[in-house]
Every structure is written in C-alpha cells, then in structure tokens.
Tab-separated table of C-alpha atoms and ligand atoms in Angstrom:
chain	number	residue	atom	x	y	z
A	2	MET	CA	0.000	0.000	0.000
A	3	SER	CA	1.234	3.499	-0.700
A	4	PRO	CA	2.911	5.189	2.289
A	5	GLU	CA	0.294	7.977	2.212
A	6	LEU	CA	-2.707	5.641	2.534
A	7	GLU	CA	-0.984	3.473	5.094
A	8	ALA	CA	-0.141	6.558	7.168
A	9	LYS	CA	-3.809	7.547	7.016
A	10	LEU	CA	-4.890	4.142	8.338
A	11	ARG	CA	-2.315	4.357	11.133
A	12	ALA	CA	-3.467	7.879	12.035
A	13	ASP	CA	-7.184	7.043	11.898
A	14	TYR	CA	-6.902	3.769	13.851
A	15	PRO	CA	-3.870	4.111	16.146
A	16	LEU	CA	-5.130	1.454	18.558
A	17	ILE	CA	-5.566	-1.140	15.790
A	18	PHE	CA	-2.380	-0.293	13.912
A	19	THR	CA	-0.134	0.192	16.892
A	20	ALA	CA	3.586	0.034	16.320
A	21	GLN	CA	4.153	-0.755	19.981
A	22	PRO	CA	5.662	-4.130	20.822
A	23	ILE	CA	3.090	-6.474	22.337
A	24	GLY	CA	3.764	-8.732	25.296
A	25	ASP	CA	1.652	-11.479	26.787
A	26	PRO	CA	-0.779	-9.873	29.254
A	27	ASP	CA	-1.022	-13.171	31.143
A	28	ASP	CA	2.720	-13.650	31.422
A	29	PRO	CA	4.883	-10.593	32.181
A	30	GLU	CA	8.000	-12.752	31.790
A	31	VAL	CA	7.399	-13.034	28.036
A	32	PRO	CA	9.301	-10.202	26.319
A	33	ALA	CA	7.255	-7.795	24.194
A	34	VAL	CA	7.933	-8.184	20.485
A	35	PRO	CA	7.065	-5.888	17.572
A	36	THR	CA	4.114	-7.142	15.518
A	37	LEU	CA	4.623	-8.172	11.908
A	38	PHE	CA	2.402	-5.230	11.106
A	39	ALA	CA	4.803	-2.833	12.829
A	40	THR	CA	7.620	-4.272	10.731
A	41	TRP	CA	5.962	-4.752	7.339
A	42	GLY	CA	2.907	-2.491	7.334
A	43	VAL	CA	-0.082	-3.083	5.065
A	44	GLU	CA	1.084	-5.620	2.459
A	45	CYS	CA	-1.584	-5.187	-0.197
A	46	GLY	CA	-2.581	-2.802	-2.960
A	47	ASP	CA	-4.289	0.587	-2.619
A	48	GLY	CA	-7.507	-0.855	-4.093
A	49	TRP	CA	-8.384	-2.331	-0.725
A	50	TYR	CA	-7.890	0.880	1.230
A	51	ASP	CA	-11.636	1.607	1.507
A	52	LEU	CA	-12.360	-1.982	2.482
A	53	ILE	CA	-9.762	-1.911	5.274
A	54	ASP	CA	-10.925	1.575	6.325
A	55	ALA	CA	-14.549	0.403	6.565
A	56	LEU	CA	-13.488	-2.727	8.452
A	57	CYS	CA	-11.464	-0.740	10.979
A	58	LEU	CA	-14.227	1.845	11.403
A	59	ASN	CA	-16.596	-0.964	12.378
A	60	LEU	CA	-14.041	-2.781	14.539
A	61	GLN	CA	-13.287	0.402	16.474
A	62	TYR	CA	-16.963	1.250	16.845
A	63	ALA	CA	-17.594	-2.224	18.261
A	64	THR	CA	-14.839	-1.568	20.812
A	65	LYS	CA	-16.473	1.722	21.721
A	66	ILE	CA	-19.673	-0.112	22.647
A	67	GLY	CA	-18.000	-2.848	24.650
A	68	ALA	CA	-16.155	-5.268	22.361
A	69	PRO	CA	-12.420	-5.940	22.873
A	70	GLN	CA	-9.744	-3.785	21.256
A	71	VAL	CA	-8.539	-5.464	18.081
A	72	VAL	CA	-4.820	-5.089	17.362
A	73	ALA	CA	-3.529	-5.894	13.880
A	74	ARG	CA	-0.735	-8.459	13.836
A	75	GLN	CA	-0.378	-8.759	10.062
A	76	VAL	CA	-2.337	-7.297	7.145
A	77	LYS	CA	-1.576	-8.687	3.709
A	78	GLU	CA	-2.784	-10.199	0.474
A	79	LYS	CA	-2.642	-13.968	0.108
A	80	PHE	CA	-4.174	-16.120	-2.627
A	81	GLY	CA	-5.966	-13.030	-3.944
A	82	GLY	CA	-7.674	-12.213	-0.663
A	83	LEU	CA	-7.150	-9.907	2.293
A	84	ARG	CA	-5.675	-11.516	5.387
A	85	PHE	CA	-6.232	-9.452	8.511
A	86	TYR	CA	-4.522	-11.318	11.328
A	87	SER	CA	-5.195	-9.717	14.679
A	88	ASP	CA	-5.354	-10.140	18.414
A	89	GLY	CA	-8.481	-9.660	20.436
A	90	PRO	CA	-11.497	-9.963	18.147
A	91	ASN	CA	-14.629	-11.455	19.671
A	92	ASP	CA	-16.943	-13.552	17.469
A	93	TYR	CA	-18.775	-10.459	16.226
A	94	GLN	CA	-15.549	-8.721	15.193
A	95	ALA	CA	-14.153	-11.943	13.727
A	96	GLY	CA	-17.277	-12.028	11.525
A	97	MET	CA	-16.504	-8.503	10.281
A	98	ILE	CA	-12.975	-9.580	9.391
A	99	GLN	CA	-14.341	-12.642	7.597
A	100	VAL	CA	-16.732	-10.551	5.493
A	101	ALA	CA	-13.916	-8.129	4.593
A	102	ALA	CA	-11.764	-11.073	3.503
A	103	LEU	CA	-14.583	-12.393	1.331
A	104	MET	CA	-15.296	-8.968	-0.192
A	105	SER	CA	-11.619	-8.519	-1.021
A	106	THR	CA	-11.875	-11.390	-3.503
A	107	ARG	CA	-14.434	-9.299	-5.434
A	108	LEU	CA	-12.595	-5.969	-5.436
A	109	CYS	CA	-9.565	-5.207	-7.590
A	110	GLU	CA	-6.547	-4.980	-5.303
A	111	VAL	CA	-5.056	-2.287	-7.560
A	112	CYS	CA	-7.977	0.131	-7.987
A	113	GLY	CA	-10.920	-1.078	-5.872
A	114	LYS	CA	-13.314	-1.586	-8.796
A	115	ARG	CA	-15.290	-4.798	-9.069
A	116	GLY	CA	-12.894	-7.627	-9.758
A	117	ARG	CA	-12.484	-11.377	-9.729
A	118	LEU	CA	-9.931	-13.934	-8.666
A	119	VAL	CA	-7.524	-14.340	-11.564
A	120	PRO	CA	-5.363	-17.444	-11.633
A	121	ASN	CA	-2.033	-16.393	-13.092
A	122	ASP	CA	1.428	-17.197	-11.813
A	123	TRP	CA	-0.133	-16.089	-8.522
A	124	ILE	CA	-3.840	-15.811	-7.758
A	125	LYS	CA	-4.761	-12.129	-7.590
A	126	THR	CA	-8.019	-10.182	-7.507
A	127	ARG	CA	-8.221	-7.850	-10.491
A	128	CYS	CA	-10.754	-5.821	-12.495
A	129	PRO	CA	-10.727	-6.511	-16.269
A	130	GLU	CA	-8.456	-3.509	-16.890
A	131	HIS	CA	-5.797	-4.549	-14.371
A	132	GLU	CA	-6.102	-8.195	-15.325
A	133	LYS	CA	-5.168	-7.106	-18.823
A	134	ALA	CA	-2.344	-4.898	-17.533
A	135	ASP	CA	-0.900	-7.833	-15.558
A	136	ASN	CA	-0.752	-9.903	-18.738
A	137	GLU	CA	1.039	-7.283	-20.831
B	216	ZN	ZN1	-8.443	-2.495	-11.197
C-alpha cells in the first residue's frame, strides 16, 4: 500500500495499527515483540484501502460499545484475498474480518473496482483492466 494511505490508516486507527511491541498480558516474563504489522505495514494494494478503512471503522466502533480492542498483527494479500490477522477480536468482530476477507476477492486490489480472482502465476483479484495490464 502506498505510504500515504498506510499513514492515514495508522493515524485514523492508532489502537488497531499500533507500532508498539506487544507482550503477553497473562505472562509478564514473556518479552514484548514488535508485531509483523509494525515491521511490514499493510502488504496489499491501494484498491483495498476503503475496504480496510470500513473494516477498521466498524471494529473500532464495536470496541467503543463494549467489544475488545482489536490489534492488527499482520495485514496482507494472500491467494488473492485480504488476510487481517489480529489479536483480540470477539466472534462479532471476527465475523466482520471474515466478510472483509470475502469482499476482497471481489474488489480489484489495484484500484478497488469490481474484480475477480484471476489465476495467473499467482492468484490475484483484479478488475478486467488490471487483469489485462498484468498480462502485458
Ligand atoms: Zn483495477
């Protein structure tokens, strides 16, 4: 994801996209380690920015009304879909993450337009225009 959009996600959802090392709350002896997210950031295209933004808006709202705080561990594309690995989601929030993952396989990862899973060297989600661009 472009540094500008990633910075916007980090600024809008600082509790989800924390760069702080995370320890084990049940075991203070376990040293805190930086999350993969802190190290690698959002590893997907800009086309999923709105999807991730909408997901985080809902996750954070759920926290506001009593759900746990979700903390992103790793956010990336895999097999054409969004993977949003995190700590803390309850079943309700896990459902939101699942829907976002499913929707990502219908939205072009490059531009966000309607897309489809395209089996190429790697499976990617692309709109017709970017599917064509990948093959040129
Ligand atoms: Zn596209």
